[in-house]
C-alpha positions as YAML, in Angstrom:
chain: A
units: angstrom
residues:
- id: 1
  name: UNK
  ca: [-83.29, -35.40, 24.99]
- id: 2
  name: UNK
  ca: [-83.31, -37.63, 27.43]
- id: 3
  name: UNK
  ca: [-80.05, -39.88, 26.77]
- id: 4
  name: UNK
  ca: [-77.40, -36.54, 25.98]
- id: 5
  name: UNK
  ca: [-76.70, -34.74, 29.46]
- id: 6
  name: UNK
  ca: [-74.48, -33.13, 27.59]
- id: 7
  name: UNK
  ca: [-75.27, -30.46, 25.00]
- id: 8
  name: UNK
  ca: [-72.59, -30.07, 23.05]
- id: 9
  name: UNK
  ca: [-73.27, -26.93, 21.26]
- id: 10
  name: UNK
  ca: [-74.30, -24.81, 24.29]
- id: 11
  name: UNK
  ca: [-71.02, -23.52, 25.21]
- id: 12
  name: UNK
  ca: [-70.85, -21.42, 21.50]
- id: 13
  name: UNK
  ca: [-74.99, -20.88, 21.65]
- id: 14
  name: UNK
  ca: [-74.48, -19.40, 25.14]
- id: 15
  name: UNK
  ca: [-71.28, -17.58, 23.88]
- id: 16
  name: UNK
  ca: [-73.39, -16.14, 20.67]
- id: 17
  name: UNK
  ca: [-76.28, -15.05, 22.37]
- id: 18
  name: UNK
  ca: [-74.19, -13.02, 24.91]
- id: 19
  name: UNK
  ca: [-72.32, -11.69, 22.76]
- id: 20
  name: UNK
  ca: [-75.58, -10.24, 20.60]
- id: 21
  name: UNK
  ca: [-77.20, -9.02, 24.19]
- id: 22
  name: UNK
  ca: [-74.02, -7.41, 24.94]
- id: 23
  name: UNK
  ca: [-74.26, -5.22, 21.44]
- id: 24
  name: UNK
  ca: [-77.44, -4.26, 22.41]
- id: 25
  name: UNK
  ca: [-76.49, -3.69, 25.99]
- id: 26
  name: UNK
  ca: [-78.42, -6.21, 27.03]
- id: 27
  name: UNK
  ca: [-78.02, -9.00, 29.40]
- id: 28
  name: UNK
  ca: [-78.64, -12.57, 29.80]
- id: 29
  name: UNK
  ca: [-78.90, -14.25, 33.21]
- id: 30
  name: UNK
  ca: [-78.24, -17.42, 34.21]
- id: 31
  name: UNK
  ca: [-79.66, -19.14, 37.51]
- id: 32
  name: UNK
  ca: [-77.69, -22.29, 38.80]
- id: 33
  name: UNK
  ca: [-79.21, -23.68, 41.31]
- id: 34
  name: UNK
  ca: [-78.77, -27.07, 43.79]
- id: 35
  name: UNK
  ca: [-75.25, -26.90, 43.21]
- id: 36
  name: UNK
  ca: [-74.85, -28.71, 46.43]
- id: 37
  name: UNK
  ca: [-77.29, -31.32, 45.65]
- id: 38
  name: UNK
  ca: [-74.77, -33.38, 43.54]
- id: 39
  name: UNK
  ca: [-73.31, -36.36, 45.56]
- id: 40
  name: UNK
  ca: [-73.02, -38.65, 42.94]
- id: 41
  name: UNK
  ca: [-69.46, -38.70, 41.06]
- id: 42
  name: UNK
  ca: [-70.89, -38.96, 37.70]
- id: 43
  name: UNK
  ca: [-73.24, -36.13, 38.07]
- id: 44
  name: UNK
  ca: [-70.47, -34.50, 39.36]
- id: 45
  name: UNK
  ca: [-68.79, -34.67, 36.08]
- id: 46
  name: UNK
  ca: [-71.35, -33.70, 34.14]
- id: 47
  name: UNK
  ca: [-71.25, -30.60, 36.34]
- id: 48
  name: UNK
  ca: [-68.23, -29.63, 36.14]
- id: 49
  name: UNK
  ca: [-68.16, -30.11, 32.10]
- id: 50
  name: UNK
  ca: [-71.54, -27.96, 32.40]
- id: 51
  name: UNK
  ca: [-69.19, -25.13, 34.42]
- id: 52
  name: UNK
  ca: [-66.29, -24.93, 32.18]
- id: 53
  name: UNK
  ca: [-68.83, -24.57, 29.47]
- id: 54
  name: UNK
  ca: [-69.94, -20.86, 31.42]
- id: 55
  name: UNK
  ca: [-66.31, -20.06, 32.46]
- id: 56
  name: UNK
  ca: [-65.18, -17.00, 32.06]
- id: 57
  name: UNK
  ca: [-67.72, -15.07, 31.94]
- id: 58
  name: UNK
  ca: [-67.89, -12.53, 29.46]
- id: 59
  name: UNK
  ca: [-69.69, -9.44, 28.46]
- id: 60
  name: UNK
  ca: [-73.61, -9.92, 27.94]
- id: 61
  name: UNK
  ca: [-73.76, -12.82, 30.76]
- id: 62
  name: UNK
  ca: [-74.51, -12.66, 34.93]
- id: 63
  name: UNK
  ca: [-74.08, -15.91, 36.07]
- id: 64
  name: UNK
  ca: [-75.88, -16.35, 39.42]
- id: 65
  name: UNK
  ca: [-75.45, -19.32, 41.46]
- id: 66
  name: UNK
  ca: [-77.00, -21.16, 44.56]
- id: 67
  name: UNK
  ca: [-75.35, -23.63, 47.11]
- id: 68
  name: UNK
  ca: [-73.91, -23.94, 50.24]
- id: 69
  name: UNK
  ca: [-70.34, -22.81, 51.68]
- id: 70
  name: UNK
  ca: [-67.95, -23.72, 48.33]
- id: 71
  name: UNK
  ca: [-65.99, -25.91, 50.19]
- id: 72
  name: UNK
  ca: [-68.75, -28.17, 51.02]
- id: 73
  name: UNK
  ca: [-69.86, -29.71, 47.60]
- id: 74
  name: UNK
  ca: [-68.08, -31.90, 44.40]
- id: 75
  name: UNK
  ca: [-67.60, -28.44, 42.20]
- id: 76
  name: UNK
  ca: [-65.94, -26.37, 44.69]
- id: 77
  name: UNK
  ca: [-62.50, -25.80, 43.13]
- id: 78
  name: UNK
  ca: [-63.95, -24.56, 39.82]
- id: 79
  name: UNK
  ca: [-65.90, -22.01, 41.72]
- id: 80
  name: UNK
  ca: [-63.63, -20.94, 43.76]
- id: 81
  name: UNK
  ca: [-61.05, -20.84, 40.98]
- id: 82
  name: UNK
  ca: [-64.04, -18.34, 38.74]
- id: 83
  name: UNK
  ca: [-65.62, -16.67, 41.55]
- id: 84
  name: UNK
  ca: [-64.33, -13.89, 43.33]
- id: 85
  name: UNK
  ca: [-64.89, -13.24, 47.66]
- id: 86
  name: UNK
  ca: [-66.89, -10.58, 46.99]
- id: 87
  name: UNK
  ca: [-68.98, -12.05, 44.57]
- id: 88
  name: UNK
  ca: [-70.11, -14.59, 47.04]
- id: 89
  name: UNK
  ca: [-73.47, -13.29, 48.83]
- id: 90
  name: UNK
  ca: [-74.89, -14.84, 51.98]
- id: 91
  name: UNK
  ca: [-78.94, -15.77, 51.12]
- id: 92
  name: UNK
  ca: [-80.51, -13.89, 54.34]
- id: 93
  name: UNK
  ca: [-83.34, -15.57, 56.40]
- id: 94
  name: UNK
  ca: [-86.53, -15.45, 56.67]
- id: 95
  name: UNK
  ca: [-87.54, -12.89, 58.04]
- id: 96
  name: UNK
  ca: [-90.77, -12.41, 60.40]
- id: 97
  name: UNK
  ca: [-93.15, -11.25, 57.08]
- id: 98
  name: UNK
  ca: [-91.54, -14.17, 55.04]
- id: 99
  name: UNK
  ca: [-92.44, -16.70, 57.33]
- id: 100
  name: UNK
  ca: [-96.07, -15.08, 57.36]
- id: 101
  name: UNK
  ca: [-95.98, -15.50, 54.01]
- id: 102
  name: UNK
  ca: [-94.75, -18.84, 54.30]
- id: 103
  name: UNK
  ca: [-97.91, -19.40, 56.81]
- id: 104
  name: UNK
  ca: [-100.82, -17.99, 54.47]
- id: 105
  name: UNK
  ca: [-99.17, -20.00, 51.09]
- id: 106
  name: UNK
  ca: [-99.72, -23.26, 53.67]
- id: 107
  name: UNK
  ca: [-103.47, -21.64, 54.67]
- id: 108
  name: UNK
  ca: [-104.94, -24.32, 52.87]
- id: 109
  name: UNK
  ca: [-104.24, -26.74, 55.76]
- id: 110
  name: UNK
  ca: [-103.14, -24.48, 58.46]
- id: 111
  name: UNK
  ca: [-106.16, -23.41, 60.19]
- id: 112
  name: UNK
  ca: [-105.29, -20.96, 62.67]
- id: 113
  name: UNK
  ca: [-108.00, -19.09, 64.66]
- id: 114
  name: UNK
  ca: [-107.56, -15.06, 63.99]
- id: 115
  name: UNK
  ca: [-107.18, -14.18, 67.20]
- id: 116
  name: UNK
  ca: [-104.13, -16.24, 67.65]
- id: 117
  name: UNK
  ca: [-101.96, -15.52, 63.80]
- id: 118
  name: UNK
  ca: [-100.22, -13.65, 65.72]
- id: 119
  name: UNK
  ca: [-98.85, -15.16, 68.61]
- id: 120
  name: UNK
  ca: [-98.13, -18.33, 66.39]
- id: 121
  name: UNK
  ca: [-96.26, -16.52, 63.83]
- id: 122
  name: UNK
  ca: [-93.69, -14.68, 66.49]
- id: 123
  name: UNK
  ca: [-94.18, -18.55, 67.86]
- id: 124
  name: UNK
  ca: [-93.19, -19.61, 64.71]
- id: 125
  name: UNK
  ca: [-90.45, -17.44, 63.72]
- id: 126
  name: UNK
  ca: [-89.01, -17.40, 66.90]
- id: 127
  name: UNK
  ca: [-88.32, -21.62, 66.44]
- id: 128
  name: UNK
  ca: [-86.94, -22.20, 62.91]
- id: 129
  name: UNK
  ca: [-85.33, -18.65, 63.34]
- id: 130
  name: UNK
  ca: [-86.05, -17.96, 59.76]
- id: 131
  name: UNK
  ca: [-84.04, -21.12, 58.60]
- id: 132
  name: UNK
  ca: [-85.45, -22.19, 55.40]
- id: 133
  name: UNK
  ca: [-84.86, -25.81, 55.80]
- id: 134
  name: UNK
  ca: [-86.12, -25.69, 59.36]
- id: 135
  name: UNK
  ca: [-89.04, -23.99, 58.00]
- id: 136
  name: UNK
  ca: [-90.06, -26.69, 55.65]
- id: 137
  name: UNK
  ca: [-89.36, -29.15, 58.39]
- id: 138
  name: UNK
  ca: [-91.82, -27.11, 61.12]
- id: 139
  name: UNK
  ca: [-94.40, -27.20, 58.68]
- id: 140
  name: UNK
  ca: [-93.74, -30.80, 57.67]
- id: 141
  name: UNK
  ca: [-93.81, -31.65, 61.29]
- id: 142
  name: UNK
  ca: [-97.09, -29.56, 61.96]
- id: 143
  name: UNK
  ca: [-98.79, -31.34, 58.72]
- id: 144
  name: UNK
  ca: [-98.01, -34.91, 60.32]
- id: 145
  name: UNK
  ca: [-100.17, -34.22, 63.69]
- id: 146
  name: UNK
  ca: [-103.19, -34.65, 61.51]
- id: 147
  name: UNK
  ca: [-105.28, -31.44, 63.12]
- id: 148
  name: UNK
  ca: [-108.65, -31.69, 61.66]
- id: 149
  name: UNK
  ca: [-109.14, -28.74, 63.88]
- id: 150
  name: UNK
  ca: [-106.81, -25.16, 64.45]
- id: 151
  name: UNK
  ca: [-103.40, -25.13, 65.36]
- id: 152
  name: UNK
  ca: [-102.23, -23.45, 68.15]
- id: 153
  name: UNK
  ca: [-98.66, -22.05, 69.01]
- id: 154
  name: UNK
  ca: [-98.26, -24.99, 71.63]
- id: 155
  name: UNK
  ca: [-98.07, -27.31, 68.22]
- id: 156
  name: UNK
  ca: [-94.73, -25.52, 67.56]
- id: 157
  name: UNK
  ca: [-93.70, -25.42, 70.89]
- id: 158
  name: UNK
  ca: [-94.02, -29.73, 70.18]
- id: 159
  name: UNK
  ca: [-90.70, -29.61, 67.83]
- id: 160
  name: UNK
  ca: [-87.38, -28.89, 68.29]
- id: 161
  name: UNK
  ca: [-86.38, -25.52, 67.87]
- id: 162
  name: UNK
  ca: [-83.83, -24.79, 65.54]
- id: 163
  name: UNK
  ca: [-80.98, -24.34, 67.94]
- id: 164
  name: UNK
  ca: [-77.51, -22.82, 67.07]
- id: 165
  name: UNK
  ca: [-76.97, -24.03, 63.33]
- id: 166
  name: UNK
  ca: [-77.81, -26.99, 61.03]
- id: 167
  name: UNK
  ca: [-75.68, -29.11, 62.60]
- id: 168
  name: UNK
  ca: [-77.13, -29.15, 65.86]
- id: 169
  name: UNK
  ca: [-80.65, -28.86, 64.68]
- id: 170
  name: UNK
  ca: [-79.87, -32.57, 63.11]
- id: 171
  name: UNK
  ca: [-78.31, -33.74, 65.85]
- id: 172
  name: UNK
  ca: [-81.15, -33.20, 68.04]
- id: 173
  name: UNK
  ca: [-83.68, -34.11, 65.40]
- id: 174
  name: UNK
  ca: [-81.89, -37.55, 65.68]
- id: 175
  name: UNK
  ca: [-81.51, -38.01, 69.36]
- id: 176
  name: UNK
  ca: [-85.59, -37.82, 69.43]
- id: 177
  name: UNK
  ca: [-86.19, -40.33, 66.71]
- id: 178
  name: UNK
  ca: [-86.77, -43.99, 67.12]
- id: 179
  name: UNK
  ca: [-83.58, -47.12, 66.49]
- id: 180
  name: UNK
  ca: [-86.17, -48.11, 63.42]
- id: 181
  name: UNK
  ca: [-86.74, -44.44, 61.76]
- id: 182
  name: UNK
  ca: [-82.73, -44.28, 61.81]
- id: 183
  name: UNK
  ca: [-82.24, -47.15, 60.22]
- id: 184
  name: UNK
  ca: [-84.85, -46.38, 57.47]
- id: 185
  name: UNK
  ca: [-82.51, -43.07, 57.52]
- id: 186
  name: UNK
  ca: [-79.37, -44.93, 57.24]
- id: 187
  name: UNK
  ca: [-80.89, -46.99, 54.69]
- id: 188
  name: UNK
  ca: [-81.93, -44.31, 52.14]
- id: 189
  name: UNK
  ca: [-78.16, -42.49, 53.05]
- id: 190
  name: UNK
  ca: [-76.40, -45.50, 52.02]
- id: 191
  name: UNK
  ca: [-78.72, -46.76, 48.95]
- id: 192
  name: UNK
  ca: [-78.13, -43.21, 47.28]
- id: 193
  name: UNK
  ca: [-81.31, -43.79, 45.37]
- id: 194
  name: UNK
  ca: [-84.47, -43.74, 45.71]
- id: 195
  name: UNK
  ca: [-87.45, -46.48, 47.24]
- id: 196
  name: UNK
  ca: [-90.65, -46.86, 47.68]
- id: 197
  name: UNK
  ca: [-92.66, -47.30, 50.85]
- id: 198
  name: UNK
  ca: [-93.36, -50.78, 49.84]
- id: 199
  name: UNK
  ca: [-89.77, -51.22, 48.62]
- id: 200
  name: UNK
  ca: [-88.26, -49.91, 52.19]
- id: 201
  name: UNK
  ca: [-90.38, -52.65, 54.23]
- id: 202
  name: UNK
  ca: [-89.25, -54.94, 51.53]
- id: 203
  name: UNK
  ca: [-85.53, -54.63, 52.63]
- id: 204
  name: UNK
  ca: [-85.79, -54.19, 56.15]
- id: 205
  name: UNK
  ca: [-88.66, -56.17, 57.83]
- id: 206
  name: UNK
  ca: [-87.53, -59.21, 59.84]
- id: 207
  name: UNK
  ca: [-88.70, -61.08, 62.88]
- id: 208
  name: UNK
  ca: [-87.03, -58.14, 64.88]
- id: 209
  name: UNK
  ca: [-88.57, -55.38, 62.76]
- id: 210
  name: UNK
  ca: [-92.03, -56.08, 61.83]
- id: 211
  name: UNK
  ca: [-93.76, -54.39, 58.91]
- id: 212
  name: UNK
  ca: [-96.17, -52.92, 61.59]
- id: 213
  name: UNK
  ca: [-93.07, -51.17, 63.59]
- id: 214
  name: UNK
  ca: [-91.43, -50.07, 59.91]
- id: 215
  name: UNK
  ca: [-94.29, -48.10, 58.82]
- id: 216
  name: UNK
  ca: [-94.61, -46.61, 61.80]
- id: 217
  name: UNK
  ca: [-91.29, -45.49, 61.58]
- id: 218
  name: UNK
  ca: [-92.11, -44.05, 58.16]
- id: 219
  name: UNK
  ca: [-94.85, -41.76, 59.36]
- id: 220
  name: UNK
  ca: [-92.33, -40.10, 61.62]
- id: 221
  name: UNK
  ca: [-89.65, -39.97, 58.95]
- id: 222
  name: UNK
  ca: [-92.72, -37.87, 56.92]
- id: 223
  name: UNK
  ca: [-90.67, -34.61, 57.55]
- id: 224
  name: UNK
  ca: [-87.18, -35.26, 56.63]
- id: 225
  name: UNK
  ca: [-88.35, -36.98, 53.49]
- id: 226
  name: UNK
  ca: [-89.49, -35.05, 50.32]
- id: 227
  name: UNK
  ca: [-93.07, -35.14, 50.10]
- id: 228
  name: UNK
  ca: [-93.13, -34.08, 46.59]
- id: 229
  name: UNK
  ca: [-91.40, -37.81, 45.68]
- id: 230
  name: UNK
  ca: [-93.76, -41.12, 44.59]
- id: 231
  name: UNK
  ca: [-90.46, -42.94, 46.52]
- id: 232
  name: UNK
  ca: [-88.84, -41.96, 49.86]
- id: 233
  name: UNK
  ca: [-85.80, -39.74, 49.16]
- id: 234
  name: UNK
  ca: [-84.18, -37.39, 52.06]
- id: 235
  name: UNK
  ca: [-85.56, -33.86, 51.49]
- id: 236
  name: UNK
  ca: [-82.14, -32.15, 51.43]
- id: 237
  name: UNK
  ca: [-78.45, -33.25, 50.53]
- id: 238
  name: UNK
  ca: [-77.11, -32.31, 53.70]
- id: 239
  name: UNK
  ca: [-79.15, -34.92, 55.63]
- id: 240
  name: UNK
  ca: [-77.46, -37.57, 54.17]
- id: 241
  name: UNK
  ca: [-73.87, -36.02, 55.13]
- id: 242
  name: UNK
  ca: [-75.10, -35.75, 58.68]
- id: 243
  name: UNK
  ca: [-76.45, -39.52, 58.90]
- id: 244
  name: UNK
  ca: [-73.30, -40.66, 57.00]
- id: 245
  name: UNK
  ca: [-71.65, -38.94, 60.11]
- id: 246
  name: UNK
  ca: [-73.58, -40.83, 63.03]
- id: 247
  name: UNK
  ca: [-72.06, -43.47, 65.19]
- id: 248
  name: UNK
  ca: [-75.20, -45.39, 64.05]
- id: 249
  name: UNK
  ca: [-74.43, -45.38, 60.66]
- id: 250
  name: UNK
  ca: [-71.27, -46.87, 61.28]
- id: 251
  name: UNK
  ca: [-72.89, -49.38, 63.06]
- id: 252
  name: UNK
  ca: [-75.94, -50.49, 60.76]
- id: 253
  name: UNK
  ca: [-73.75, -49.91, 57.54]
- id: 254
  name: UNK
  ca: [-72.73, -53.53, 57.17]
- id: 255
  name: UNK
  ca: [-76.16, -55.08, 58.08]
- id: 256
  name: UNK
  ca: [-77.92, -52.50, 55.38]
- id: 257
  name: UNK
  ca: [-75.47, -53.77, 53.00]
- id: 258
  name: UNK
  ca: [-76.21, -57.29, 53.18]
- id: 259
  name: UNK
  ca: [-79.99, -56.34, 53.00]
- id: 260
  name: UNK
  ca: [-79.67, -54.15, 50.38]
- id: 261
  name: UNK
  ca: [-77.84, -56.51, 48.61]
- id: 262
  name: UNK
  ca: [-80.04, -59.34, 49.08]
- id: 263
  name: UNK
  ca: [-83.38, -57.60, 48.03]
- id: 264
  name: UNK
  ca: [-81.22, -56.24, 44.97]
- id: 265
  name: UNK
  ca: [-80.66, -59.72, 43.84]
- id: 266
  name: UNK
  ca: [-83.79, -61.00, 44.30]
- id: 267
  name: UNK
  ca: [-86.37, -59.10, 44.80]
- id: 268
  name: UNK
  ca: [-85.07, -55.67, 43.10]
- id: 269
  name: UNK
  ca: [-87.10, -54.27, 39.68]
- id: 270
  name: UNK
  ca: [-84.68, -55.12, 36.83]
- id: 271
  name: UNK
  ca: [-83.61, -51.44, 36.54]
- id: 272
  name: UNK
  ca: [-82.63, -50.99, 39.87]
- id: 273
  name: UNK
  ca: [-80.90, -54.34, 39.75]
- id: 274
  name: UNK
  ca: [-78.85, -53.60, 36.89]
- id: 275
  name: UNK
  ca: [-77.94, -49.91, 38.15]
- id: 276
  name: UNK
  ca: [-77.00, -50.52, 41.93]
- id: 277
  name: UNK
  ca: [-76.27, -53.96, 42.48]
- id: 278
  name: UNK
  ca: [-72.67, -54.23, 41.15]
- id: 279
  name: UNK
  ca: [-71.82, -50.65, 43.19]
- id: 280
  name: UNK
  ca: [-73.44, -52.15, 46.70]
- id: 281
  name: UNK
  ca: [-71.68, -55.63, 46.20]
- id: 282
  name: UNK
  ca: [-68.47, -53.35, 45.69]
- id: 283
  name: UNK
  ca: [-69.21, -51.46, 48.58]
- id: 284
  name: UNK
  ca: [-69.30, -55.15, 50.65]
- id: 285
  name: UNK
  ca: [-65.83, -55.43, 49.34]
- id: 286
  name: UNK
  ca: [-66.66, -57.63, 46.23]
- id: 287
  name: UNK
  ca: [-65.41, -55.92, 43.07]
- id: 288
  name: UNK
  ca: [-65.68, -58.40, 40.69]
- id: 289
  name: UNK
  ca: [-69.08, -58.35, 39.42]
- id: 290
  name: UNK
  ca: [-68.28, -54.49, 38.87]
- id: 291
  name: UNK
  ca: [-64.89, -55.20, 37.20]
- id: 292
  name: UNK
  ca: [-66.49, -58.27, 34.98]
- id: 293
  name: UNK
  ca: [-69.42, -56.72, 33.96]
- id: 294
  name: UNK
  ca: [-68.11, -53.34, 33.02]
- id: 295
  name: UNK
  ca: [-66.63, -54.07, 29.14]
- id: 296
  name: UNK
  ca: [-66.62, -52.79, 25.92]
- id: 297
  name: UNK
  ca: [-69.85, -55.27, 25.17]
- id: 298
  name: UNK
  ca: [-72.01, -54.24, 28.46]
- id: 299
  name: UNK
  ca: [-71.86, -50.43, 27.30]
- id: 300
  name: UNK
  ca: [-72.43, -51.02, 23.77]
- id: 301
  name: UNK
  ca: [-75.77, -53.40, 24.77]
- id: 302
  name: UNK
  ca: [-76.42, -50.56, 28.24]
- id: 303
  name: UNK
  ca: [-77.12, -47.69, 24.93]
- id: 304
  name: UNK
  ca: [-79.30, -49.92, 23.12]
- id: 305
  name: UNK
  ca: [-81.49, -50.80, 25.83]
- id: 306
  name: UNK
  ca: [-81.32, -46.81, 26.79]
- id: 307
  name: UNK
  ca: [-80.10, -47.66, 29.93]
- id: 308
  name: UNK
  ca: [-80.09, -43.65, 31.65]
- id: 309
  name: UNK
  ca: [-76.69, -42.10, 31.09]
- id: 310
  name: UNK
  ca: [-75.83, -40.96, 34.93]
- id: 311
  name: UNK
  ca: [-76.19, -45.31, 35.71]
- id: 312
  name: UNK
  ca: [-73.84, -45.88, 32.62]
- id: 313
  name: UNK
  ca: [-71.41, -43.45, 33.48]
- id: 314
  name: UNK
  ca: [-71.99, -43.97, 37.34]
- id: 315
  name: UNK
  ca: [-71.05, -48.04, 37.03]
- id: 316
  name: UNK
  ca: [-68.08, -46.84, 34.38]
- id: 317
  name: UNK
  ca: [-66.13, -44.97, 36.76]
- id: 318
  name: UNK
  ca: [-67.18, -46.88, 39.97]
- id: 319
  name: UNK
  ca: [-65.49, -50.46, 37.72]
- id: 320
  name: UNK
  ca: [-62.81, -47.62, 37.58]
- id: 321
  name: UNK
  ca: [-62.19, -46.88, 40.67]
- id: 322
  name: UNK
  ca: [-62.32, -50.39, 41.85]
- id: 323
  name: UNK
  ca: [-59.92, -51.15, 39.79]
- id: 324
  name: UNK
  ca: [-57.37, -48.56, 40.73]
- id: 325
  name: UNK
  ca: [-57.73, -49.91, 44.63]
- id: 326
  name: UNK
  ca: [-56.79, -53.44, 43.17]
- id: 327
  name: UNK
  ca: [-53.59, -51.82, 41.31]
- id: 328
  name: UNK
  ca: [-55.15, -53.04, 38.21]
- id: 329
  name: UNK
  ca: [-54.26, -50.23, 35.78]
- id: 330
  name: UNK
  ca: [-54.81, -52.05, 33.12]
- id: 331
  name: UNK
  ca: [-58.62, -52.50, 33.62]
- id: 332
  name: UNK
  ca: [-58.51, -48.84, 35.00]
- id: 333
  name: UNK
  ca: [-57.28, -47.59, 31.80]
- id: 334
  name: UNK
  ca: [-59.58, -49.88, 29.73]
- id: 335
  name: UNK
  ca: [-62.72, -48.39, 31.70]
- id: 336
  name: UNK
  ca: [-61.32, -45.34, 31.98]
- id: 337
  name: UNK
  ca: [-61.50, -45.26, 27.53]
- id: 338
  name: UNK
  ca: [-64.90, -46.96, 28.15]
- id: 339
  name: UNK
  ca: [-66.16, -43.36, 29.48]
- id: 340
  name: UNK
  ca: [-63.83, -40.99, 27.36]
- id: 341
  name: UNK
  ca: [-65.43, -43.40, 24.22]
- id: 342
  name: UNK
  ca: [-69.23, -42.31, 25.87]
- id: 343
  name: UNK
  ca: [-68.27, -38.95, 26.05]
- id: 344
  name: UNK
  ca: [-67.04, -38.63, 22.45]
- id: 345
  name: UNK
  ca: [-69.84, -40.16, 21.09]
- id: 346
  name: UNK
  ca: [-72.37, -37.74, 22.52]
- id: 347
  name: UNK
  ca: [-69.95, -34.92, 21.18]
- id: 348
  name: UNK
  ca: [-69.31, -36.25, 17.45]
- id: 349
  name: UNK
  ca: [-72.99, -38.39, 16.73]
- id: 350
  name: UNK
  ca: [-74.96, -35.58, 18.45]
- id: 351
  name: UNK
  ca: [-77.71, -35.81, 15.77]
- id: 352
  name: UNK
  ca: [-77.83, -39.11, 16.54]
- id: 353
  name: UNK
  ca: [-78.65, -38.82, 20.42]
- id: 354
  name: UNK
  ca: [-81.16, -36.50, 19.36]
- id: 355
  name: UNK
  ca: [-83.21, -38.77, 17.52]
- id: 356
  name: UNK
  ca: [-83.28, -41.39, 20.29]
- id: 357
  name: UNK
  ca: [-86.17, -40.66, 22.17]
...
């Protein structure tokens, strides 16, 4: 169901069912994926409750998870607490068939001529080096120059190579994009959630940066976004870390904020209102509306309008953390119950959750 992230029973299902496999010398596995996808400290929680659910591993279960280096994401000390050196394999890169592969499953669009698949793959390969986010973002990239006829390897040739690592691909990435397409970038970095196209102009346009010059700067944001998305969300995690990094980030941070802000208050849909506009006001360095709002009375009225459970939990613990900065432990404490109370319900009136649809 939608409102109960938290299944309360699947630590003894899971437990059960491995335990029959394992009579029958069977085995159930478990994929874990996106691990470092989780920025946000509430679904960080619900994470790690989901992880102590698996740990330890017994007899009947292979647990098989995928992120980046352990020591870059919110879950790291549980992992590295469960799972051992050598248990930790490196995912290899593409290799030169994979990213032909990768070239015929993208055929559809990808014209090339036959007498020049060749050339372009080794053309290809040799730029993203097999990366599989530099992949996605060389086809991305190749998609946005709008070929109505072939491609040729002198469209790859075009982009930035992938270079030494991640790092430095992004860094040159952003060197070659315009003052407005990093702001847009900053933007999304900082807002942590989702906008539309619409939304984006919106918040940003201004005397100084038309809505001609914005969407403009959209179209070349095109491949670091995720096309899949109705709203404009940074394809990959690690994005966001690198723009939170940049001296322009720094720089814009206060400016977004006070736009942000502003089109939260009064131009914002109601849900968005209600879910970021307390956190970004926070992050301006007014707590207040945070620490008035969050109460025993807000939660009990944020359930029965089935508010989403990640924005409950998410405002809970961001009143709470405002609250310790102020050295007010007693409203720490009181939203501090305010979650533990959430939590408990879900475990003890599971039936209940279950019928809310």
């Amino acid at each position: 169901p939608k409102l109960n992230p938290e299944p309360v029973r699947f630590a003894a299902i899971l437990r059960h069912v491995a335990t029959a496999l394992a009579e029958k010398k069977e085995t159930l596995v478990l994929i874990v994926d996106g691990l470092d996808e989780v920025e946000r400290s509430a679904t960080a929680l619900e994470l790690q409750r989901f992880l102590r659910d698996l740990f330890p591993v017994g007899p009947g279960i292979w647990l098989v998870f995928g992120t980046r280096p352990l020591e870059e994401q919110k879950v790291s000390f549980l992992l590295l607490d469960n799972v051992a050196e050598q248990n930790r394999i490196p995912v290899p890169l593409f290799d030169r068939d994979n990213c032909g592969q990768l070239l015929d499953a993208n055929s559809d669009w990808l014209k090339i001529h036959d007498s020049q698949k060749e050339e372009f793959l080794w053309t290809f390969f040799e730029a993203t080096q097999g990366h599989p986010l530099h992949c996605r973002y060389m086809l991305e990239a190749l998609k946005q120059e709008g070929h109505d006829n072939y491609f040729h390897k002198t469209d790859i040739e075009r982009i930035p190579p992938f270079g030494n690592d991640l790092q430095d691909f992004y860094t040159r990435l952003w060197l070659g994009t315009t003052e407005a397409t990093k702001e847009i970038a900053s933007l999304l970095a900082l807002a942590s959630f989702p906008v539309s196209s619409s939304e984006t102009v919106g918040i940003l346009e201004s005397a100084s940066a038309p809505g001609t010059q914005l969407l403009l700067a959209l179209k070349m944001l095109k491949p670091f976004v995720n096309a899949e998305s109705l709203n404009i969300e940074l394809f990959h995690t690690s994005f966001g870390e690198f723009i939170r990094g940049t001296m322009e980030y720094g720089t814009l941070r206060d400016s977004l904020l006070r736009k942000l802000a502003s089109w939260l208050k009064d131009k914002a849909p109601e849900n968005l209102r209600w879910a970021h506009l307390n956190r970004i006001l926070y992050f301006q360095g007014d707590p207040e509306p945070l620490l008035q709002t969050v109460n025993r009375d807000w939660l009990i009225q944020a359930i029965q309008d089935a508010r989403p459970s990640t924005e409950i939990v998410d405002q809970i613990e961001w009143a709470t953390h405002a609250a310790m900065e102020k050295v007010a432990f007693d409203r720490a404490l009181s939203s501090g119950q305010l979650n533990l109370y959430l939590q408990d319900s879900w475990s003890s009136n599971e039936d209940v959750w279950d019928s809310i649809d």
